[in-house]
Every structure is written in C-alpha cells, then in structure tokens.
Short mmCIF file of C-alpha atoms in Angstrom, two decimals:
data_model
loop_
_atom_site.label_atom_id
_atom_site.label_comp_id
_atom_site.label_asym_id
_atom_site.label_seq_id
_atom_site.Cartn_x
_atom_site.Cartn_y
_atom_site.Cartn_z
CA UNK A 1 -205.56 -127.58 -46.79
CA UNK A 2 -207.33 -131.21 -47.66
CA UNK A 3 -207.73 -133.62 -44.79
CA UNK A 4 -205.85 -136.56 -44.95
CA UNK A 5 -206.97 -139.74 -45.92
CA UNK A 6 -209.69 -141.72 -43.77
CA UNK A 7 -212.25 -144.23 -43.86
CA UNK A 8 -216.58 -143.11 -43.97
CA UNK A 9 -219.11 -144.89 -42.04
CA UNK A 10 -222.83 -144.11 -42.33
CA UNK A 11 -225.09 -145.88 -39.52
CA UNK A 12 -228.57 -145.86 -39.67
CA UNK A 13 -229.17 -146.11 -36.39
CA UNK A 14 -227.77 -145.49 -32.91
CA UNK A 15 -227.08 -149.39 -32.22
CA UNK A 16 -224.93 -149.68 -35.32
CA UNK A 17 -223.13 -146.31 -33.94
CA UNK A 18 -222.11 -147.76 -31.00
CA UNK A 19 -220.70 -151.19 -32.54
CA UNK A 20 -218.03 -148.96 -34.65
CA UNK A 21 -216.95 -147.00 -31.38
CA UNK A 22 -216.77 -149.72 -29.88
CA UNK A 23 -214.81 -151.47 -32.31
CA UNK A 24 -212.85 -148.36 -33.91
CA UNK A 25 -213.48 -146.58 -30.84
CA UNK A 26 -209.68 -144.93 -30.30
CA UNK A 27 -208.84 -144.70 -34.18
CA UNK A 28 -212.40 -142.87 -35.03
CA UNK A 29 -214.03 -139.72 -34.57
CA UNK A 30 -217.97 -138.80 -34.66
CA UNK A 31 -218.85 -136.60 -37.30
CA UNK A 32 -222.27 -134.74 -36.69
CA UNK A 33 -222.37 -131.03 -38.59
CA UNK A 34 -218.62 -130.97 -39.44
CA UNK A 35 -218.26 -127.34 -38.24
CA UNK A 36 -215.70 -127.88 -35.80
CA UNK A 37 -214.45 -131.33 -36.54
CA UNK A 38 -214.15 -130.65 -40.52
CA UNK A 39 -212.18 -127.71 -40.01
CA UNK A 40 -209.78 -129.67 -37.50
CA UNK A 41 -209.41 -132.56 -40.29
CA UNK A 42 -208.80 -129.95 -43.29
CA UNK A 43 -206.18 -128.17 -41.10
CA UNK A 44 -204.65 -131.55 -40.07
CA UNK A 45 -205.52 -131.27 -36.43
CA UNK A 46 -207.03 -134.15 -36.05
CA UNK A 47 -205.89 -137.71 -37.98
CA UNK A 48 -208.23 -139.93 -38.23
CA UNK A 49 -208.80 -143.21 -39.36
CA UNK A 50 -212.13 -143.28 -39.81
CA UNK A 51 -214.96 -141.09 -39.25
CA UNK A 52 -218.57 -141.62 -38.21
CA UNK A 53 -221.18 -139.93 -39.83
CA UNK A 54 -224.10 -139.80 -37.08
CA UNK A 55 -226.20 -137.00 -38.86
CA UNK A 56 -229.00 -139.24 -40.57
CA UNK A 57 -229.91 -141.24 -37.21
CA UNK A 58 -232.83 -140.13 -36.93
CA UNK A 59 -233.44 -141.04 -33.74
CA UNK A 60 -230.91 -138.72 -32.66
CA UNK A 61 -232.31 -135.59 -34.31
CA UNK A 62 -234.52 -134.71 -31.34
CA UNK A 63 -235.64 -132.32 -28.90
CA UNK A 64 -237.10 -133.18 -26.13
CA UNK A 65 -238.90 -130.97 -23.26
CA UNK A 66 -239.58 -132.89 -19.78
CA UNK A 67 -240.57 -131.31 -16.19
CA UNK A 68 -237.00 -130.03 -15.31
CA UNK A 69 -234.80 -130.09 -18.75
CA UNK A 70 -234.77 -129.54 -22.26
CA UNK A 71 -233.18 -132.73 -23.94
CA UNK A 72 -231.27 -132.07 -27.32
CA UNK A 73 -229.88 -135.19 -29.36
CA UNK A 74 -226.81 -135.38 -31.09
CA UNK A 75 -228.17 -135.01 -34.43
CA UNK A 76 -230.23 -131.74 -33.73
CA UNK A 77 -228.61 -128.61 -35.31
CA UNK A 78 -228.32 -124.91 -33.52
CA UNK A 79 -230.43 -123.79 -36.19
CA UNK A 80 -233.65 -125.90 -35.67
CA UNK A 81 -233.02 -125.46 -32.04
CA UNK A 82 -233.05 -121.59 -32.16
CA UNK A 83 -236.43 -122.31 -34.61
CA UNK A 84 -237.79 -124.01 -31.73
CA UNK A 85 -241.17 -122.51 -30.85
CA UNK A 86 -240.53 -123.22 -26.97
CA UNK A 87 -237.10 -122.54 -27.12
CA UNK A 88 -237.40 -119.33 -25.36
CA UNK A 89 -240.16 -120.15 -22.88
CA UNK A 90 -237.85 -123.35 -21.93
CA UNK A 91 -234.49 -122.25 -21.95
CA UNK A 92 -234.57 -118.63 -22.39
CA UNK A 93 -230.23 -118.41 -22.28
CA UNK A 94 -230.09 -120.34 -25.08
CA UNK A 95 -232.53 -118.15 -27.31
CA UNK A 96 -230.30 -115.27 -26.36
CA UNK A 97 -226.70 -117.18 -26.77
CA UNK A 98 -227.58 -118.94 -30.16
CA UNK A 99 -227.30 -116.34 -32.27
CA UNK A 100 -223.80 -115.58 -31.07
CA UNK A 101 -222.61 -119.58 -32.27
CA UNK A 102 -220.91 -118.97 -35.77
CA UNK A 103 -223.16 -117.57 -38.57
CA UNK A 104 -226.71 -118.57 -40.10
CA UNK A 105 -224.46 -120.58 -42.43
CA UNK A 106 -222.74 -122.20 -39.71
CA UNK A 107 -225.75 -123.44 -37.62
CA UNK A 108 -227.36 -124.73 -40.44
CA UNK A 109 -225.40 -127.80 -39.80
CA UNK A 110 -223.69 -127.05 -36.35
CA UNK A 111 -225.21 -128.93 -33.72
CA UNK A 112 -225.56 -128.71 -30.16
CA UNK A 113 -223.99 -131.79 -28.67
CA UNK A 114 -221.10 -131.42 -31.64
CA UNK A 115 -219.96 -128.10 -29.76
CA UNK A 116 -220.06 -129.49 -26.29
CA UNK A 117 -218.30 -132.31 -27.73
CA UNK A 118 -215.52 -130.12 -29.37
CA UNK A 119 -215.20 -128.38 -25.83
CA UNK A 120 -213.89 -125.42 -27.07
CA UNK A 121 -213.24 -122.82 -24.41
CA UNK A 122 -214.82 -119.64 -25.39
CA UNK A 123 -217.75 -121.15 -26.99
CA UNK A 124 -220.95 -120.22 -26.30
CA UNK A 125 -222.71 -123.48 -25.63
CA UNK A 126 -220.74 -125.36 -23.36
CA UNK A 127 -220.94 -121.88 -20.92
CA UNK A 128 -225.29 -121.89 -21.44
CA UNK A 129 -224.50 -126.08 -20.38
CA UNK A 130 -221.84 -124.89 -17.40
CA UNK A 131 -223.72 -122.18 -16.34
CA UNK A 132 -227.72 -123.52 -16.05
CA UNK A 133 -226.05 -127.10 -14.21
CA UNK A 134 -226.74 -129.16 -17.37
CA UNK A 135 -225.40 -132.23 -18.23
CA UNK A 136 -224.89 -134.36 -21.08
CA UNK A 137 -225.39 -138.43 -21.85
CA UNK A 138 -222.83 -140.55 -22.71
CA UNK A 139 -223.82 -144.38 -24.18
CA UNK A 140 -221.63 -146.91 -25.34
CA UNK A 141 -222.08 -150.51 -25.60
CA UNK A 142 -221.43 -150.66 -21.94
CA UNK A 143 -224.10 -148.78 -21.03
CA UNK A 144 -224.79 -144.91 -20.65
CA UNK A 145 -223.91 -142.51 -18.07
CA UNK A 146 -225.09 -138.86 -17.26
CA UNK A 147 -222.68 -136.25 -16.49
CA UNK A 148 -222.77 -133.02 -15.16
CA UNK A 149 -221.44 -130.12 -17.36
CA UNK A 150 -218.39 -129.44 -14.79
CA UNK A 151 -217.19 -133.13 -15.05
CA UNK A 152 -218.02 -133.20 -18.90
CA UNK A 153 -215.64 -131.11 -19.98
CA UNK A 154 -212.14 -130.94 -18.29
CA UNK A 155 -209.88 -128.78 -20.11
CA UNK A 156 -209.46 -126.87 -23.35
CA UNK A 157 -211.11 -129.43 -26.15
CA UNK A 158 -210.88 -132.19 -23.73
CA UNK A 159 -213.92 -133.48 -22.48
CA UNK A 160 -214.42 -137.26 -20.04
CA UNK A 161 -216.15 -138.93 -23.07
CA UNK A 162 -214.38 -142.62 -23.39
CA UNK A 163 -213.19 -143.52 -26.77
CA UNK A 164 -216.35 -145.95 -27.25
CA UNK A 165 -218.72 -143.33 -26.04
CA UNK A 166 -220.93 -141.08 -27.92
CA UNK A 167 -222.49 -138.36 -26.82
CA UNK A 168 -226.12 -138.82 -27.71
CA UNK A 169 -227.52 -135.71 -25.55
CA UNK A 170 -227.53 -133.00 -23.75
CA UNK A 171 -230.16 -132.09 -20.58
CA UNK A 172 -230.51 -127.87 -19.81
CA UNK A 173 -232.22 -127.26 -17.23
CA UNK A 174 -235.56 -124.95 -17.97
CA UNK A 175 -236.07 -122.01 -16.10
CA UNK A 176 -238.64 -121.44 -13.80
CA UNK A 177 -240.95 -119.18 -13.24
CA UNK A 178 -239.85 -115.94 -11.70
CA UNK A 179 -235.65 -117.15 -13.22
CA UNK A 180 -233.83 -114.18 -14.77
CA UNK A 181 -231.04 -114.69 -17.54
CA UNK A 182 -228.38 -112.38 -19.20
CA UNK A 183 -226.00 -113.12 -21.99
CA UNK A 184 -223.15 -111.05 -23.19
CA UNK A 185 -220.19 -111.30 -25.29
CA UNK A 186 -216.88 -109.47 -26.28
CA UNK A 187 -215.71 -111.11 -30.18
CA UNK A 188 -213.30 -109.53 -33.02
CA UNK A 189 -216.64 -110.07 -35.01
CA UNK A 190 -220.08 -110.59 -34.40
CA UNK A 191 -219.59 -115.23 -34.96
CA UNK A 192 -215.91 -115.24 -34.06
CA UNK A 193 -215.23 -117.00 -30.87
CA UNK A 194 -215.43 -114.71 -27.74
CA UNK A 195 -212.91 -113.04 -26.57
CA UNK A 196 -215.49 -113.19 -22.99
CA UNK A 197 -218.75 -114.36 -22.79
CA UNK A 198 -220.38 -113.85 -20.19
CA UNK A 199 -223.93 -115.87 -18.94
CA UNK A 200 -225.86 -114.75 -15.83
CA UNK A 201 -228.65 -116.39 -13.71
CA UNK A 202 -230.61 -114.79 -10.88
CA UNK A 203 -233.33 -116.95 -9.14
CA UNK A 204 -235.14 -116.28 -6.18
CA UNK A 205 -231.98 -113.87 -4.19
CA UNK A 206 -228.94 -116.93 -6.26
CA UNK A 207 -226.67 -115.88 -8.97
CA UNK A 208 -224.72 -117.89 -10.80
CA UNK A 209 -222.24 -116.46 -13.24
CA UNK A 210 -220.62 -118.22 -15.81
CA UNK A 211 -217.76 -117.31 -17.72
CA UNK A 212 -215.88 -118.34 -21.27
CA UNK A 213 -213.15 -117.58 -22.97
CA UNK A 214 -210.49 -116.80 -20.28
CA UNK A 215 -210.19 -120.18 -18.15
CA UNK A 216 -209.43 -123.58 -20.05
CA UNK A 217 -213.16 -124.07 -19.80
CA UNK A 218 -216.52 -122.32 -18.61
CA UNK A 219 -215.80 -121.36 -15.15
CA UNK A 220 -219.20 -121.07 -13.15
CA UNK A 221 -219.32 -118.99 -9.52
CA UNK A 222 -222.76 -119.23 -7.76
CA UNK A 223 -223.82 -116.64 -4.42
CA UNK A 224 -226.70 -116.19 -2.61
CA UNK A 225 -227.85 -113.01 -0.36
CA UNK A 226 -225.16 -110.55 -2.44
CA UNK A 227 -225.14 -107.02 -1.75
CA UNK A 228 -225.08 -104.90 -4.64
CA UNK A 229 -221.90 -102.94 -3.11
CA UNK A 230 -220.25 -106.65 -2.82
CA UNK A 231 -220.59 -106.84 -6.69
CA UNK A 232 -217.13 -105.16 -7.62
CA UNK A 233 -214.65 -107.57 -5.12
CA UNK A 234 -216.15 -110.40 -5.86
CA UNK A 235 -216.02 -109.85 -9.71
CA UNK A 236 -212.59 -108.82 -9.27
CA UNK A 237 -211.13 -111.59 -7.13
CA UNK A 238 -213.12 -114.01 -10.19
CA UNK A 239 -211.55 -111.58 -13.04
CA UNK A 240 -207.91 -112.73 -11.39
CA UNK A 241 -209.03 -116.04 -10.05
CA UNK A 242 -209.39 -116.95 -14.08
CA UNK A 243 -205.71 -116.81 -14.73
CA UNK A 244 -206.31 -115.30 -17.97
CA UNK A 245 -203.28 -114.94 -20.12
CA UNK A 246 -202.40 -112.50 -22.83
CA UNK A 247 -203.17 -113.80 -26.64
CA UNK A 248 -203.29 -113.23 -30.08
CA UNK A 249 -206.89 -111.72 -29.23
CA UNK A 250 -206.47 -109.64 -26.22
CA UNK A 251 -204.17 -109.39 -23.30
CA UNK A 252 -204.66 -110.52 -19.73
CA UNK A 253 -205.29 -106.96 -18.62
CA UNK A 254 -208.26 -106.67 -20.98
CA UNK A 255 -210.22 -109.81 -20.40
CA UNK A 256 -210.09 -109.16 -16.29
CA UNK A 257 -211.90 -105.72 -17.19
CA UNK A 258 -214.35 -107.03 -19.55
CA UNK A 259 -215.14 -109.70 -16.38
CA UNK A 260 -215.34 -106.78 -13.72
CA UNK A 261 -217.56 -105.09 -16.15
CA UNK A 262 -219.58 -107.20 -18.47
CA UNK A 263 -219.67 -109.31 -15.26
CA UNK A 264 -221.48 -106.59 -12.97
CA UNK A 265 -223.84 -105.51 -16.70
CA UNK A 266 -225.14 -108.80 -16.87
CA UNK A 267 -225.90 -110.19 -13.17
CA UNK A 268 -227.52 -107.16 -12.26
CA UNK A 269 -229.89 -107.41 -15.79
CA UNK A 270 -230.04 -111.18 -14.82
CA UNK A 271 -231.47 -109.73 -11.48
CA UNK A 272 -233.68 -106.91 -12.63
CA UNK A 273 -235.86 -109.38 -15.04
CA UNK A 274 -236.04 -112.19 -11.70
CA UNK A 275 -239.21 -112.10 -9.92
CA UNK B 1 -224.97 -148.27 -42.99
CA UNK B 2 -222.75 -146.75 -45.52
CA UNK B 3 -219.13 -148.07 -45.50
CA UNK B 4 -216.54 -146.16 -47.78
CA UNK B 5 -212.90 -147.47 -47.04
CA UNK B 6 -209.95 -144.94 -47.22
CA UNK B 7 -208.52 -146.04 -50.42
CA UNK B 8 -212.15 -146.09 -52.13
CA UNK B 9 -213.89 -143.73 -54.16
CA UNK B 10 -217.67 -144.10 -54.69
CA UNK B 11 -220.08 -142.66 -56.70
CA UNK B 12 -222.16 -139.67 -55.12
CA UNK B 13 -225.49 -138.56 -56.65
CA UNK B 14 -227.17 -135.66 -55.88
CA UNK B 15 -229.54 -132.73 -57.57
CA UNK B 16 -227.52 -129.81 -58.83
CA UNK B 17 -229.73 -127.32 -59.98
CA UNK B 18 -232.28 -128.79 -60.28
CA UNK B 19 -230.37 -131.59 -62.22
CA UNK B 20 -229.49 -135.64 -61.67
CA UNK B 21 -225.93 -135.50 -61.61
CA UNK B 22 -223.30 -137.96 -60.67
CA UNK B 23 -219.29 -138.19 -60.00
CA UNK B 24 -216.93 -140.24 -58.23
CA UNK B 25 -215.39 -138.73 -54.43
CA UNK B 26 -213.23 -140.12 -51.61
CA UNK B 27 -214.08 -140.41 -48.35
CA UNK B 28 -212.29 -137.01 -47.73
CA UNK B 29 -213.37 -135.11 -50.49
CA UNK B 30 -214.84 -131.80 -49.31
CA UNK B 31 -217.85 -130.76 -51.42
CA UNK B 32 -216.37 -127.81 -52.66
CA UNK B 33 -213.98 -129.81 -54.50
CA UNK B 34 -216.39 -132.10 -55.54
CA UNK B 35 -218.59 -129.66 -57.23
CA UNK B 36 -215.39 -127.57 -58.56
CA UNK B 37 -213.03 -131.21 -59.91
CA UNK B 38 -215.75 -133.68 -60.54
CA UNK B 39 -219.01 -132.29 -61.60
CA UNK B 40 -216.65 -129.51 -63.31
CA UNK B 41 -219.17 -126.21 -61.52
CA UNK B 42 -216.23 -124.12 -60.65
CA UNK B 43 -218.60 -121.20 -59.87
CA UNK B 44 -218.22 -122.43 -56.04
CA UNK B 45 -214.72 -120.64 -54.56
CA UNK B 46 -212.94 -121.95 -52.30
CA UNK B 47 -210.82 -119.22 -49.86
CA UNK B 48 -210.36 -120.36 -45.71
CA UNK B 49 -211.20 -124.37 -46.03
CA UNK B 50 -211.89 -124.05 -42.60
CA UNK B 51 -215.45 -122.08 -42.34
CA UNK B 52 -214.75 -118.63 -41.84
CA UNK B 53 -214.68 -116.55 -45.26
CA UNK B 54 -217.89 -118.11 -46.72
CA UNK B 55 -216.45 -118.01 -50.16
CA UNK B 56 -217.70 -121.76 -51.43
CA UNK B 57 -221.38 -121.01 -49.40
CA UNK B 58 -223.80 -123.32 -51.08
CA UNK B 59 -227.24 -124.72 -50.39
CA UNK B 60 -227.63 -128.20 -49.25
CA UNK B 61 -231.53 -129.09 -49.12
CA UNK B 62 -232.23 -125.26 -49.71
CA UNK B 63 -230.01 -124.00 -46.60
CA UNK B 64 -227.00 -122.18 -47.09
CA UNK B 65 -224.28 -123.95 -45.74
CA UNK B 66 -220.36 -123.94 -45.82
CA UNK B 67 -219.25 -126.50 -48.84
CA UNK B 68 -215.64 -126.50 -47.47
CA UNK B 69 -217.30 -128.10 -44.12
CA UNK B 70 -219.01 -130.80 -46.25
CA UNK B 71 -217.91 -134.36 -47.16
CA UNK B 72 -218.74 -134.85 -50.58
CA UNK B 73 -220.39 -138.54 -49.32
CA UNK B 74 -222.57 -136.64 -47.10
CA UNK B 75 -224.47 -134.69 -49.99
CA UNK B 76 -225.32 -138.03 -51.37
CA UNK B 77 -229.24 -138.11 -52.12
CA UNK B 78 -229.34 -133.86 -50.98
CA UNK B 79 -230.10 -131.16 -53.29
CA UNK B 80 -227.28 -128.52 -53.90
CA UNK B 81 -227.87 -125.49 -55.23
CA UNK B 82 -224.94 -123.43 -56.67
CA UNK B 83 -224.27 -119.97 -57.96
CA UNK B 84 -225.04 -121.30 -61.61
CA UNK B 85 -228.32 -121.81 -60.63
CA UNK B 86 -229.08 -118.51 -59.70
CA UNK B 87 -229.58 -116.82 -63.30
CA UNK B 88 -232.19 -117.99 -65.77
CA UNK B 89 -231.44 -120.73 -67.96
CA UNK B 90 -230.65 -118.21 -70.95
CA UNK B 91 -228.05 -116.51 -68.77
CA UNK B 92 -230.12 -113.55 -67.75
CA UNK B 93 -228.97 -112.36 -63.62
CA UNK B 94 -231.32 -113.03 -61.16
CA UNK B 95 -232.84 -110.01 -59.05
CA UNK B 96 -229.94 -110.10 -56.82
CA UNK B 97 -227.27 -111.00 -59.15
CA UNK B 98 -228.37 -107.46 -61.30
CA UNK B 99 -228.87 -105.57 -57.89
CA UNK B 100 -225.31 -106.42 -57.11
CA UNK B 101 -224.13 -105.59 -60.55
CA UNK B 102 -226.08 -102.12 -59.97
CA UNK B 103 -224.24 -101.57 -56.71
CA UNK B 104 -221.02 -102.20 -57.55
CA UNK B 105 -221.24 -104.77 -55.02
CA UNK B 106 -218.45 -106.68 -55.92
CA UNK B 107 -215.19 -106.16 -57.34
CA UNK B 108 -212.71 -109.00 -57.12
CA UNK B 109 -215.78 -111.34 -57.29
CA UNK B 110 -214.34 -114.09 -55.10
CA UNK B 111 -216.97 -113.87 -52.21
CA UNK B 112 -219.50 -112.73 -54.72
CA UNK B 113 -221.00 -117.01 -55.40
CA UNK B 114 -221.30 -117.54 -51.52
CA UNK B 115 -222.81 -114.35 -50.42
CA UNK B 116 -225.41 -114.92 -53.14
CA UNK B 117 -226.42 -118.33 -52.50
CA UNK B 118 -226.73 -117.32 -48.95
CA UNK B 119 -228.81 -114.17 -49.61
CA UNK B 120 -230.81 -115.86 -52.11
CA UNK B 121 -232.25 -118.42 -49.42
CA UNK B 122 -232.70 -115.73 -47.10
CA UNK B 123 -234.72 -113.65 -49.93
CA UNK B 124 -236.37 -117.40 -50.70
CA UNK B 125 -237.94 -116.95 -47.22
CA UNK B 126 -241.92 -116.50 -46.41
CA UNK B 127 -241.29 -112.72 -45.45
CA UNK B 128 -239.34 -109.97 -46.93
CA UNK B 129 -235.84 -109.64 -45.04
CA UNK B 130 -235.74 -106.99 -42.64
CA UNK B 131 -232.17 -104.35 -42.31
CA UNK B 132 -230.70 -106.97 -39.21
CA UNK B 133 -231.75 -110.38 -41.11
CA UNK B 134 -229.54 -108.89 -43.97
CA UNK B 135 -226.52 -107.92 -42.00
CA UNK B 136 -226.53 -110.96 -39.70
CA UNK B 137 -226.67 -112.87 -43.16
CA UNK B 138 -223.80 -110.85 -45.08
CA UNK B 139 -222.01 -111.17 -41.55
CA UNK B 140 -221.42 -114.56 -42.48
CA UNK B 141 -219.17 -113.58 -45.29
CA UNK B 142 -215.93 -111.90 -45.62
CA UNK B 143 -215.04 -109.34 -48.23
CA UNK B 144 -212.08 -107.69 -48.69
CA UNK B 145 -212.72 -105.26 -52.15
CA UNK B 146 -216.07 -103.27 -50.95
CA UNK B 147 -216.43 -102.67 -47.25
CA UNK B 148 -219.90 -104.04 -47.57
CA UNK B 149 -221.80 -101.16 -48.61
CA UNK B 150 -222.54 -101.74 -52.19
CA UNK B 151 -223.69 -105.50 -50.88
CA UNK B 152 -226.18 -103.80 -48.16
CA UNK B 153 -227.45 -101.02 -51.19
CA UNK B 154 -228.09 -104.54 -53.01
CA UNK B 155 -229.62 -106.09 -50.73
CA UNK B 156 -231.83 -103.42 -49.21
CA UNK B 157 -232.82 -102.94 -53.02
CA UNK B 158 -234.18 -106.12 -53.88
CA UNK B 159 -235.75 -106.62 -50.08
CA UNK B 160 -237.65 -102.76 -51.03
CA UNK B 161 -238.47 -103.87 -54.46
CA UNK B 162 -240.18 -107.17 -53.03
CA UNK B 163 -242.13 -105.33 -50.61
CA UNK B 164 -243.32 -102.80 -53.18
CA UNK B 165 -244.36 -105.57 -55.69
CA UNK B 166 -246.79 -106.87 -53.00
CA UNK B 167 -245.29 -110.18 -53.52
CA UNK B 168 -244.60 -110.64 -49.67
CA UNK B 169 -244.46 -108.28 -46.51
#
C-alpha cells in the first residue's frame, strides 16, 4: 500500500526540530531511517499529518563514549554503530545483538534511537537498553529529561515520550572490566523479529537477564549469589511470570521452553566469560 | 529547513547512475515509485512495501538500502544507483549479472534487481566477500523460484574469480 497523504519538514538543526514538535507536536511524527515508521505509514498504521525528517541534523549523528556510557544520537544508524571500532570493547552486547536487527539493507538506514522509539516488543535493541540499565534523553522546548529504559518504554510500541519530545539519545552503559555478556535469539528467519531473545549479564557473582518477545516489553530479572542448581526454578517461575500467549509465531508452550532453556544457555555463557 | 506541504509536489534531484536527473514527488512518494513513475527506471520492483522481500533494494550514497522505506524528498541531493546501472553502457552484464545468468540464479526475475544492487556493493567492498558476508547479504532478500542455490553458486563464483585475479584478497 501508499501512505496517505502528509506534510515534509526538513530541519537543519536540532533547535528548529523542537519548534515543529512543539508546534505540530500531537499531529507529527519523527522520521529518522524510516524502517519502522515507513512501513507503519505505507500500511496505514500510522496517519500522520506531517512528518519530521531528523536524519541530516548533523548534530544528532553522533556517538559518543564517556566514563560510564556509550551515548548514541538520534541520527546515528545500526550500521555505523556496529562499524564502530570501540563498539565491542564499549558495549560488547550490542556488537553481538546488532547483527540480529533486520538485514545489512535494513541498518543501513535503521537507527538506534528510531527502534527504541518504535518500542517494539521483541526487538533487539530496546532488550540490549532494558537489560545493561540504559536510558534514553528526551528534549523538548521545555527542557530535557533522562529516563531509564524501564520507564522509557511502557507497553507494546508505547513508550513515555510527550508529543513535543524527541528523543535525541540513548546512554548504554559500558561494561567493565571482568563483565560477561550473552545474546541469543529464536526468529522464523535469521532478521525477522524474535520469537525470544534472550540478553545475559554476569558481573562480579550479579546476573541480570533480560528477555524480548514474550512480555509487552523487555522484561529484565537481576540475582546475586545464584546457585547453579537454583537456575531451572527460577527460569521457570520467569518463563510463566511472562504471561506469554500463543501467536501467529509460536504458542505459549513454546516460548516458556525457549526461556527455561535459552535462558539457562546464555546466563551460564554470560558467567563463564565474567572474571 | 525543508518545508513540503501535503498537497505539494516539488522537484527532487538526485544522481542516477551516474546521471543529473530530475522529477516532480509528493511528500509521500516512496522512492521506488519515484524511480519506477517519474524518472520512468522501472528496473526497481516493488513486492512487500513494507521492508521485508528486498525486491526494490537500491543504493542510496553507495549503500544498499530498501527504496520502498524511502521518501522520494529524502534522496534529494543523494546518489542512487539502480539495476540499470549495473551493465556497461553498451548493454553488456556485469560480472554478477552473467554469473547469475550462468547459475540459473533466477527464474521469475522479480528479486533478481534488489539482490544485485545489494551484492554488487558488497562485491564493491575493499576485500573479497567471504561464504557468511554472502549469505547474511542474500538473507536480506526473499526468493521464491530458486531456493537460493543458483544465487550462492553466483556469488561464490564471482567472490573466487576476484580472488584469483589478484584484484583483492
């Protein structure tokens, strides 16, 4: 299908950005690398009245390392992030995850922020955001505010962004030394959405696992001091704590395995490569 | 700041092969119809129009990139490289384009303009393409007619005669 109708604004820069949210705000949407919004307009989705093209701010098209995050703007694409050289020194989950967002031909314009924006449940990035304790920054005319992944996103492509606000970046955490990270994921096809995905940290005796793909959004469960014969309850009570249904995709029954096991696969690798 | 108005249509310039051209697009016309309607190309299919088949895969400033994901306004000032590029200018194929020809690695021909311009800027790149660069690349496509092997024979082909001519490793 063809989108309907709507209005195209360009800004140059971030300040001009803000003045059309906050003007067109509840009528517009932000248009960054189109791979999830465009879609949503040509199936009639979304109806817009005017969209905002943010993809030539430059100022916006960064990446940023400081002592405790790595600080993508909302301009950067998955593609030059995954060609990051310090990418995998930084945020080593999100050298691993990357490749599972879409295809080469999909990243190419995809960016970061766009797919935390989008809030999709089963993707990839939000769960790397979810699971290291990210958060992203919101700015409007009013002012900006940081949020934490968990009260970013609230539900299945619903996020607490205001109408004015843009999301201009998002903050992961980078590892330190001695951190161990897994990554795993269950799809139709190798770029589909996940059926599970599955994103582990160990650091220092704490694991944190994060999962997509079965909640309305990445659901993140942290423990410190677990035995190794612990590992199957707690995965299980998680697996049912989810409140996965059955879809399309898979049924109920199959995503509360793929928990139990992919869950138990990647902690313990998360915990074999800590120090 | 570029304003285009709902109603409007405005004139989008961009390098198409290696050419100046120019046409006329709404704010909500997709590049793939663009290229197809107003500049005429009609090389570029068009299957899912919502990113998954890779059908109208183009490049946009040398990267392949879904045209059905595109707003015609946005390729303004870019450089977009299509499948009728790919041959020489008196209509000979390409190394790929005769490697897939070779391999029966089409049939229908529908996917056949995407998964070339994305293999070509893979094979554009500063090494030869290794077995998993190849598949993650054609895994970006769907075809329905071959199963894929006569794509990979192609592929492998052309990556095996590059390394053999020296050209890159």
């Amino acid at each position: 299908m063809k989108p309907r109708k709507f209005g195209y604004c360009r800004p140059d820069t971030l300040d001009e950005a803000l003045a059309l949210l906050a003007e067109h705000g509840d009528q517009a949407c932000v248009l960054a690398g189109g791979q999830s919004l465009v879609p949503m307009l040509n199936l009639r989705l979304v109806d817009s009245a005017l969209v905002i093209d943010i993809s030539r701010i430059a100022a916006l098209a960064s990446i940023r390392e400081t002592d405790d995050h790595l600080e993508i703007g909302a301009a950067t694409t998955q593609a030059r992030l995954l060609a990051h050289p310090g990418l995998e020194r930084a945020v080593p989950l999100l050298a691993r995850a990357l490749p599972f967002v879409g295809h080469v031909q999909t990243r190419s314009r995809g960016t970061v922020c766009g797919s935390l924006a989008h809030a999709d449940p089963s993707a990839e990035l939000p769960l790397c955001l979810a699971t290291l304790g990210g958060s992203v920054v919101l700015r409007s005319t009013r002012g900006e505010r940081v949020l934490a992944a968990a009260d970013f996103q609230t539900g299945a492509l619903t996020t607490a962004r205001a109408p004015d606000e843009l999301v201009v970046a998002a903050r992961f955490p980078t590892a330190r030394a001695g951190q161990g990270i897994a990554f795993a994921e269950v799809a139709r096809r190798h770029g589909d959405f996940a059926i599970v995905a599955l994103a582990a940290v160990a650091d220092q005796g704490a694991l944190r696992l994060g999962v997509g793909g079965v909640a309305d959004r990445p659901t993140v469960r942290a423990w410190t001091g677990l035995a190794s014969a612990d590992l199957p309850d707690v995965l299980n009570d998680l697996a049912w704590d989810l409140g996965g249904r059955d879809d399309l995709h898979a049924t109920a029954h199959f995503r509360r395995d793929l928990v139990r096991r992919l869950g138990r696969t990647v902690l313990e690798e998360a915990a074999s490569c800590s120090a | 700041m570029q304003r285009v108005s709902a109603d409007a249509r405005v004139r989008v310039s961009l390098t198409l092969n290696g050419r100046q051209v120019s046409g006329w697009a709404e704010a909500r016309t997709l590049l793939c119809d663009f290229l197809r309607h107003e500049l005429g190309e009609t090389g570029t299919h068009v299957g899912c129009e919502h990113g998954v088949c890779g059908a109208c895969t183009v490049r946009i400033d040398g990267v392949p990139a879904r045209s059905c994901l595109a707003l015609a306004v946005q390729a303004d000032g870019r450089r977009i490289d299509t499948i009728e590029g790919l041959g020489g200018s008196d209509g000979a194929l390409g190394p790929l384009q005769a490697a897939f020809r070779k391999h029966h690695a089409l049939q229908c021909g529908f996917c056949t303009p995407g998964l070339l311009m994305s293999l070509s800027a893979l094979f554009d790149g500063p090494t030869v393409p290794t077995e998993d660069q190849i598949r993650d690349t054609v895994g970006g496509h769907l075809c329905r007619c071959t199963g894929y092997a006569g794509i990979m024979a192609a592929a492998r082909e052309v990556a095996e005669d590059l390394r053999k001519s020296g050209e890159k490793s």
